[in-house]
Coordinates of C-alpha atoms in Angstrom, one line a residue:
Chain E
X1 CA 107.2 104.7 87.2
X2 CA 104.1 103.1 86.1
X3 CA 100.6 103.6 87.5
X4 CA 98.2 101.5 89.1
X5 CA 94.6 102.9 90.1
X6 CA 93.2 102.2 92.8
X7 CA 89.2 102.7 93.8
X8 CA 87.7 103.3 96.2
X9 CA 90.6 104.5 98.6
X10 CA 87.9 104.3 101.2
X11 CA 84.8 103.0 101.7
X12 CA 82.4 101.9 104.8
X13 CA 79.9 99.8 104.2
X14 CA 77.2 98.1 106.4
X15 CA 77.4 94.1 107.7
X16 CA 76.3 92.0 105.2
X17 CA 76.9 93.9 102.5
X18 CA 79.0 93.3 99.5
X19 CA 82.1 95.8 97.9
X20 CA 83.8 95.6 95.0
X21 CA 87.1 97.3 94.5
X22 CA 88.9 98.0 91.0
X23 CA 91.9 98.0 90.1
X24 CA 93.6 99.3 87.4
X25 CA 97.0 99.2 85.4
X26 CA 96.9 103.1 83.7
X27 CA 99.9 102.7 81.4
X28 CA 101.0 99.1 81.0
X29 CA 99.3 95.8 80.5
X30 CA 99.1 93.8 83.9
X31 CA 99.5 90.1 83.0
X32 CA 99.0 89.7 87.3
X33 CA 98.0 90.6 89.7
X34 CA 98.1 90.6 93.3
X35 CA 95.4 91.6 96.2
X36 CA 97.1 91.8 99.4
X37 CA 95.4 92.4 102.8
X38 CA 96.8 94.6 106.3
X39 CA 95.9 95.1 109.2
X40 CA 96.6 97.8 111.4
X41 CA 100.7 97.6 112.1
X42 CA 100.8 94.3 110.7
X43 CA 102.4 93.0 107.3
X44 CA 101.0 92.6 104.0
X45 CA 99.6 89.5 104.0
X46 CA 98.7 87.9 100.2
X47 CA 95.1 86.4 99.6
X48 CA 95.5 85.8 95.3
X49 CA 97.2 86.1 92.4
X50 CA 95.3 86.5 89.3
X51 CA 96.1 86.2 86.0
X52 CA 94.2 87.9 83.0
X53 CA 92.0 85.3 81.4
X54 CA 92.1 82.6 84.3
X55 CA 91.1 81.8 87.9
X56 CA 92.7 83.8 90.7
X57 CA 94.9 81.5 93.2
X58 CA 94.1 81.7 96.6
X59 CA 96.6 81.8 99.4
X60 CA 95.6 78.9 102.2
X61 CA 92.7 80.3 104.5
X62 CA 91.4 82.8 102.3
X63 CA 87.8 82.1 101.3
X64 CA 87.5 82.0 97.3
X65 CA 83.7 82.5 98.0
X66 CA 83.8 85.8 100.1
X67 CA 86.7 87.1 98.4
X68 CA 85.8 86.9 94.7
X69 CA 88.5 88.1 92.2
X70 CA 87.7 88.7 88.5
X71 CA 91.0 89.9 86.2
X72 CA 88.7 90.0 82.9
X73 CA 91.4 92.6 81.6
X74 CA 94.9 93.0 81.1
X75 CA 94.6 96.5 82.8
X76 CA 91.8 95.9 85.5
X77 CA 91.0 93.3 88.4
X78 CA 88.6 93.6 90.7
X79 CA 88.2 91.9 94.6
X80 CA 84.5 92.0 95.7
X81 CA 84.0 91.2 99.6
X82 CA 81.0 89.3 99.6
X83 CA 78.9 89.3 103.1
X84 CA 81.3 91.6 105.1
X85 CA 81.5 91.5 108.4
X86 CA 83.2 93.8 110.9
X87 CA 86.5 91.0 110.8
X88 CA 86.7 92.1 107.3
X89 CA 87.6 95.5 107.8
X90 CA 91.0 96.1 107.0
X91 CA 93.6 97.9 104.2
X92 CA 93.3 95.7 101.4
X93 CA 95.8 96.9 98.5
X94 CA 96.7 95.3 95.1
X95 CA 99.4 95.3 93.1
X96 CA 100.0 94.7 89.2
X97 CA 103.0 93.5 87.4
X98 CA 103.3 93.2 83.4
X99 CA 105.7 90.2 83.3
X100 CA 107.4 88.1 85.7
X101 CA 110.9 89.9 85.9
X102 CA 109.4 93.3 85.9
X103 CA 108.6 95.3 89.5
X104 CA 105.0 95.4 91.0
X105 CA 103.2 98.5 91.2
X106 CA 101.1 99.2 93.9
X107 CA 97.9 100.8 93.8
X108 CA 97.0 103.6 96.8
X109 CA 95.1 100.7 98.8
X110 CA 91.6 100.9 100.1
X111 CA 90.5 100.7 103.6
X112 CA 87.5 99.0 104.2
X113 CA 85.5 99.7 107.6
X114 CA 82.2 97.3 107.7
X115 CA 80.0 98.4 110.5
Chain I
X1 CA 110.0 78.8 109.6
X2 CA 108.5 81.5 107.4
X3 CA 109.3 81.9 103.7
X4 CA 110.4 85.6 104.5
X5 CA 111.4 86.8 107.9
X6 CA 112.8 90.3 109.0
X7 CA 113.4 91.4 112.9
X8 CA 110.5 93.8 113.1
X9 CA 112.3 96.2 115.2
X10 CA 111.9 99.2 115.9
X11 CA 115.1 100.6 115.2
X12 CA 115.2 103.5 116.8
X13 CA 118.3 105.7 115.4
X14 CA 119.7 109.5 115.6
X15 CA 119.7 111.5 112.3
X16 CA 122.9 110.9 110.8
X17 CA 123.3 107.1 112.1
X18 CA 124.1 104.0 110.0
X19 CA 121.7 101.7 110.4
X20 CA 121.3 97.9 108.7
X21 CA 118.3 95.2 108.4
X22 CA 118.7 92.0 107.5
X23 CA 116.3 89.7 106.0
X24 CA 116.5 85.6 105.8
X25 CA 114.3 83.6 103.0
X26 CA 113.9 79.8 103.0
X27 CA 113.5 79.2 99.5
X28 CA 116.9 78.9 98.0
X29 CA 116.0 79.1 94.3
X30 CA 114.7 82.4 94.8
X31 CA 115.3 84.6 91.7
X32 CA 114.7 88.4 92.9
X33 CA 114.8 90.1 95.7
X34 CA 113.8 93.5 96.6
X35 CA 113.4 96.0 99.2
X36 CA 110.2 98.3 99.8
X37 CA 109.5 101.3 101.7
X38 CA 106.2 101.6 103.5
X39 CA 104.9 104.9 105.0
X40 CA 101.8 104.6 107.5
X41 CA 98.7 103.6 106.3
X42 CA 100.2 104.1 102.5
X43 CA 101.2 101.7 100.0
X44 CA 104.5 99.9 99.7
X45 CA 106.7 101.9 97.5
X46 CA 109.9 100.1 95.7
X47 CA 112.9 101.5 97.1
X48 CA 115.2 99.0 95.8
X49 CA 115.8 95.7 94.0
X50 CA 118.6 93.6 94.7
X51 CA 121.3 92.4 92.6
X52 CA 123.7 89.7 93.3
X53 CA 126.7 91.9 93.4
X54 CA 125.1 94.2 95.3
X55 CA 124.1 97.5 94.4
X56 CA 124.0 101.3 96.0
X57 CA 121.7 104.4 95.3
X58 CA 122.6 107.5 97.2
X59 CA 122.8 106.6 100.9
X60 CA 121.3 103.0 100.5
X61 CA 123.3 100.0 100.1
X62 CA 121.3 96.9 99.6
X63 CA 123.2 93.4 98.7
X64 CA 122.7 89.5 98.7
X65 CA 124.2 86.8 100.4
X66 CA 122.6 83.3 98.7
X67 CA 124.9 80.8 100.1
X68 CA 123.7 82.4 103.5
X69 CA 120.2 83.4 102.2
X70 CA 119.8 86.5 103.2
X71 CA 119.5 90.3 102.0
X72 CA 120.2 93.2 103.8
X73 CA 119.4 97.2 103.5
X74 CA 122.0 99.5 104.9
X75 CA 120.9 103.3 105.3
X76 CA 123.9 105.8 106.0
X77 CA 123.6 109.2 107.1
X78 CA 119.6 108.5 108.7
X79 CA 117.3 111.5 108.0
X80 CA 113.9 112.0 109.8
X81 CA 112.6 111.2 106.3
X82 CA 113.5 107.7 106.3
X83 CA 111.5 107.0 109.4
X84 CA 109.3 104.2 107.9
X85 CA 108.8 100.2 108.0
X86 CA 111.1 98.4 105.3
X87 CA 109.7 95.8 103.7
X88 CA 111.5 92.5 102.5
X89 CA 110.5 91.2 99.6
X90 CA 111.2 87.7 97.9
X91 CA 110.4 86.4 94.7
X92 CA 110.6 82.6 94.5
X93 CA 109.9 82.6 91.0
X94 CA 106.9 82.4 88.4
X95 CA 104.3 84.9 90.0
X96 CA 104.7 84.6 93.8
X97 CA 105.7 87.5 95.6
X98 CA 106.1 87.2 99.0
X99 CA 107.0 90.5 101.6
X100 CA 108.7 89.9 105.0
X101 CA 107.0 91.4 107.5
X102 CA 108.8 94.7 107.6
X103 CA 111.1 96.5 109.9
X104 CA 110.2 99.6 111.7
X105 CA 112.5 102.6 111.6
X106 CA 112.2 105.4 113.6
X107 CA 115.2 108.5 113.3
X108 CA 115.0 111.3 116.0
X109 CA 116.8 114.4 115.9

Protein backbone atom coordinates (compact mmCIF):
# COMPACT_ATOMS: atom_id res chain seq x y z
CA UNK A 1 0.00 0.00 0.00
CA UNK A 2 0.97 3.49 -0.17
CA UNK A 3 3.37 5.29 2.26
CA UNK A 4 2.97 8.00 4.54
CA UNK A 5 6.07 9.42 6.57
CA UNK A 6 5.94 10.36 9.58
CA UNK A 7 8.65 12.53 11.78
CA UNK A 8 9.51 12.71 14.51
CA UNK A 9 8.08 9.28 15.89
CA UNK A 10 9.14 10.83 19.17
CA UNK A 11 10.05 13.71 20.65
CA UNK A 12 10.17 15.48 24.29
CA UNK A 13 10.32 18.78 24.50
CA UNK A 14 10.28 21.30 27.37
CA UNK A 15 6.89 23.59 28.51
CA UNK A 16 6.64 26.36 26.49
CA UNK A 17 8.21 25.26 23.70
CA UNK A 18 7.08 24.85 20.21
CA UNK A 19 7.23 21.30 17.80
CA UNK A 20 6.61 20.87 14.46
CA UNK A 21 5.89 17.53 13.04
CA UNK A 22 5.91 16.57 9.16
CA UNK A 23 4.22 14.65 7.31
CA UNK A 24 4.68 13.19 4.26
CA UNK A 25 2.89 11.28 1.34
CA UNK A 26 6.13 9.12 -0.21
CA UNK A 27 4.47 7.76 -3.31
CA UNK A 28 1.13 9.44 -4.09
CA UNK A 29 -0.12 13.08 -4.04
CA UNK A 30 -2.21 13.74 -0.75
CA UNK A 31 -4.93 16.20 -1.80
CA UNK A 32 -5.89 15.88 2.46
CA UNK A 33 -5.05 15.42 5.02
CA UNK A 34 -5.87 14.60 8.44
CA UNK A 35 -4.01 15.15 12.02
CA UNK A 36 -5.63 13.05 14.61
CA UNK A 37 -4.83 13.15 18.36
CA UNK A 38 -4.82 9.97 21.26
CA UNK A 39 -4.48 9.55 24.32
CA UNK A 40 -3.42 6.76 26.21
CA UNK A 41 -6.38 3.83 25.64
CA UNK A 42 -8.56 6.32 24.24
CA UNK A 43 -9.75 6.82 20.54
CA UNK A 44 -8.55 8.84 17.81
CA UNK A 45 -9.89 11.90 18.17
CA UNK A 46 -9.72 14.39 14.81
CA UNK A 47 -8.35 18.10 15.36
CA UNK A 48 -8.16 19.16 11.16
CA UNK A 49 -8.43 18.45 7.89
CA UNK A 50 -6.29 20.18 5.46
CA UNK A 51 -6.31 20.56 2.14
CA UNK A 52 -3.20 21.40 -0.15
CA UNK A 53 -3.40 25.03 -1.05
CA UNK A 54 -6.07 26.17 1.70
CA UNK A 55 -6.74 26.59 5.37
CA UNK A 56 -6.93 23.55 7.56
CA UNK A 57 -10.53 22.92 9.24
CA UNK A 58 -10.62 22.62 12.76
CA UNK A 59 -12.71 20.23 14.66
CA UNK A 60 -14.82 22.23 17.59
CA UNK A 61 -12.37 22.80 20.66
CA UNK A 62 -9.23 22.58 19.00
CA UNK A 63 -7.27 25.82 19.16
CA UNK A 64 -6.25 26.92 15.48
CA UNK A 65 -3.58 29.17 17.24
CA UNK A 66 -1.70 26.39 19.30
CA UNK A 67 -2.26 23.86 16.73
CA UNK A 68 -1.07 25.43 13.56
CA UNK A 69 -1.35 23.26 10.34
CA UNK A 70 0.36 24.21 7.03
CA UNK A 71 -0.34 21.61 3.83
CA UNK A 72 1.96 23.89 1.40
CA UNK A 73 2.37 20.55 -0.61
CA UNK A 74 0.55 17.90 -2.15
CA UNK A 75 2.92 15.33 -0.42
CA UNK A 76 3.75 17.12 3.00
CA UNK A 77 1.68 18.80 5.96
CA UNK A 78 2.99 19.83 8.95
CA UNK A 79 1.16 20.40 12.69
CA UNK A 80 3.33 22.72 14.92
CA UNK A 81 2.22 22.69 18.78
CA UNK A 82 2.78 26.14 19.64
CA UNK A 83 3.42 26.81 23.65
CA UNK A 84 3.11 23.16 24.81
CA UNK A 85 2.28 22.34 27.90
CA UNK A 86 2.28 19.04 29.73
CA UNK A 87 -1.79 18.61 28.71
CA UNK A 88 -0.38 18.47 25.29
CA UNK A 89 1.40 15.51 25.53
CA UNK A 90 -0.15 12.86 23.73
CA UNK A 91 0.11 10.38 20.22
CA UNK A 92 -0.70 12.71 17.71
CA UNK A 93 -0.86 10.82 14.19
CA UNK A 94 -1.93 11.97 10.64
CA UNK A 95 -3.22 10.48 7.90
CA UNK A 96 -3.24 11.37 3.98
CA UNK A 97 -5.65 10.50 1.38
CA UNK A 98 -5.22 11.30 -2.55
CA UNK A 99 -8.93 11.71 -3.42
CA UNK A 100 -12.10 11.32 -1.61
CA UNK A 101 -13.03 7.58 -2.52
CA UNK A 102 -9.58 6.40 -2.02
CA UNK A 103 -8.31 4.83 1.70
CA UNK A 104 -6.28 6.98 4.19
CA UNK A 105 -2.88 6.11 4.91
CA UNK A 106 -1.60 6.54 8.13
CA UNK A 107 1.68 7.75 9.04
CA UNK A 108 3.65 5.81 12.27
CA UNK A 109 2.34 8.59 14.72
CA UNK A 110 4.49 10.72 16.98
CA UNK A 111 4.33 10.83 20.65
CA UNK A 112 4.82 13.93 22.16
CA UNK A 113 5.86 14.14 26.00
CA UNK A 114 6.22 18.05 27.08
CA UNK A 115 7.82 18.26 30.39
CA UNK B 1 -25.65 10.49 20.30
CA UNK B 2 -22.26 10.28 18.66
CA UNK B 3 -21.65 10.18 14.89
CA UNK B 4 -19.79 6.77 15.30
CA UNK B 5 -20.28 4.56 18.29
CA UNK B 6 -18.80 0.91 18.95
CA UNK B 7 -19.17 -1.10 22.47
CA UNK B 8 -15.65 -0.72 23.55
CA UNK B 9 -15.41 -4.08 25.04
CA UNK B 10 -13.12 -5.99 25.85
CA UNK B 11 -14.00 -8.97 24.17
CA UNK B 12 -12.25 -11.40 25.77
CA UNK B 13 -12.30 -14.72 23.50
CA UNK B 14 -10.48 -18.30 23.22
CA UNK B 15 -8.27 -18.93 20.08
CA UNK B 16 -10.42 -20.48 17.77
CA UNK B 17 -13.77 -18.51 18.82
CA UNK B 18 -16.12 -16.47 16.60
CA UNK B 19 -16.42 -13.30 17.69
CA UNK B 20 -18.56 -10.11 16.14
CA UNK B 21 -18.58 -6.16 16.75
CA UNK B 22 -20.97 -4.04 15.72
CA UNK B 23 -20.92 -0.46 14.99
CA UNK B 24 -23.93 2.19 14.75
CA UNK B 25 -23.48 5.68 12.70
CA UNK B 26 -26.05 8.54 12.81
CA UNK B 27 -25.53 10.02 9.62
CA UNK B 28 -27.53 8.11 7.15
CA UNK B 29 -26.08 9.47 3.91
CA UNK B 30 -22.87 8.05 4.81
CA UNK B 31 -20.98 6.87 1.66
CA UNK B 32 -18.02 4.47 2.97
CA UNK B 33 -17.45 2.60 5.69
CA UNK B 34 -14.50 0.76 6.83
CA UNK B 35 -12.99 -1.16 9.47
CA UNK B 36 -9.28 -0.59 11.01
CA UNK B 37 -7.01 -2.55 13.04
CA UNK B 38 -5.13 -0.85 15.82
CA UNK B 39 -2.14 -2.48 17.61
CA UNK B 40 -0.91 -0.67 20.95
CA UNK B 41 0.63 2.47 20.77
CA UNK B 42 0.81 1.91 16.67
CA UNK B 43 -1.08 3.43 14.03
CA UNK B 44 -4.41 2.35 12.63
CA UNK B 45 -3.95 -0.05 9.89
CA UNK B 46 -6.93 -0.65 7.21
CA UNK B 47 -8.16 -4.05 7.62
CA UNK B 48 -11.15 -3.71 5.65
CA UNK B 49 -13.60 -1.51 3.73
CA UNK B 50 -17.07 -2.23 3.57
CA UNK B 51 -19.27 -2.88 0.74
CA UNK B 52 -22.91 -2.92 0.68
CA UNK B 53 -23.24 -6.44 -0.17
CA UNK B 54 -20.92 -7.40 2.15
CA UNK B 55 -17.67 -8.73 1.63
CA UNK B 56 -15.09 -11.51 3.22
CA UNK B 57 -11.22 -11.85 3.27
CA UNK B 58 -9.92 -14.98 4.84
CA UNK B 59 -11.49 -15.34 8.27
CA UNK B 60 -13.08 -11.78 8.36
CA UNK B 61 -16.51 -11.06 7.31
CA UNK B 62 -17.43 -7.46 7.44
CA UNK B 63 -21.00 -6.24 6.02
CA UNK B 64 -23.55 -3.25 6.08
CA UNK B 65 -26.88 -2.83 7.27
CA UNK B 66 -28.08 1.05 6.05
CA UNK B 67 -31.72 0.74 6.74
CA UNK B 68 -30.52 -0.21 10.34
CA UNK B 69 -27.25 1.90 10.11
CA UNK B 70 -24.89 -0.14 11.25
CA UNK B 71 -21.60 -2.24 10.22
CA UNK B 72 -20.30 -5.04 11.74
CA UNK B 73 -16.79 -7.20 11.76
CA UNK B 74 -17.03 -10.83 12.29
CA UNK B 75 -13.63 -12.72 13.05
CA UNK B 76 -13.87 -16.63 12.81
CA UNK B 77 -11.35 -19.02 14.00
CA UNK B 78 -9.63 -16.03 16.72
CA UNK B 79 -5.84 -16.34 16.78
CA UNK B 80 -3.67 -14.66 19.50
CA UNK B 81 -2.68 -12.43 16.60
CA UNK B 82 -5.88 -10.68 16.27
CA UNK B 83 -5.70 -9.48 19.84
CA UNK B 84 -6.04 -5.71 19.07
CA UNK B 85 -8.75 -2.72 19.25
CA UNK B 86 -10.95 -2.51 15.95
CA UNK B 87 -11.64 0.55 14.83
CA UNK B 88 -14.99 1.87 13.13
CA UNK B 89 -14.74 4.03 10.64
CA UNK B 90 -17.32 6.26 8.83
CA UNK B 91 -17.10 8.42 5.99
CA UNK B 92 -20.08 10.87 5.73
CA UNK B 93 -18.87 12.18 2.61
CA UNK B 94 -16.59 14.98 1.06
CA UNK B 95 -13.36 14.74 3.34
CA UNK B 96 -14.63 13.84 6.88
CA UNK B 97 -13.47 10.76 8.36
CA UNK B 98 -14.77 9.94 11.46
CA UNK B 99 -13.40 6.56 13.69
CA UNK B 100 -15.58 4.99 16.36
CA UNK B 101 -13.98 4.62 19.25
CA UNK B 102 -12.69 1.05 18.80
CA UNK B 103 -13.40 -2.25 20.33
CA UNK B 104 -10.91 -4.07 22.35
CA UNK B 105 -10.03 -7.71 21.56
CA UNK B 106 -8.27 -9.81 23.56
CA UNK B 107 -7.84 -14.00 22.42
CA UNK B 108 -6.20 -16.25 25.10
CA UNK B 109 -5.00 -19.67 24.49
Amino acid sequence: GAVVSQHPSRVICKSGTSVKIECRSLDFQATTMFWYRQFPKQSLMLMATSNEGSKATYEQGVEKDKFLINHASLTLSTLTVTSAHPEDSSFYICSARATANTEAFFGQGTRLTVV
Amino acid sequence: RKEVEQDPGPFNVPEGATVAFNCTYSNSASQSFFWYRQDCRKEPKLLMSVYSSGNEDGRFTAQLNRASQYISLLIRDSKLSDSATYLCVVRPGGFKTIFGAGTRLFVKA
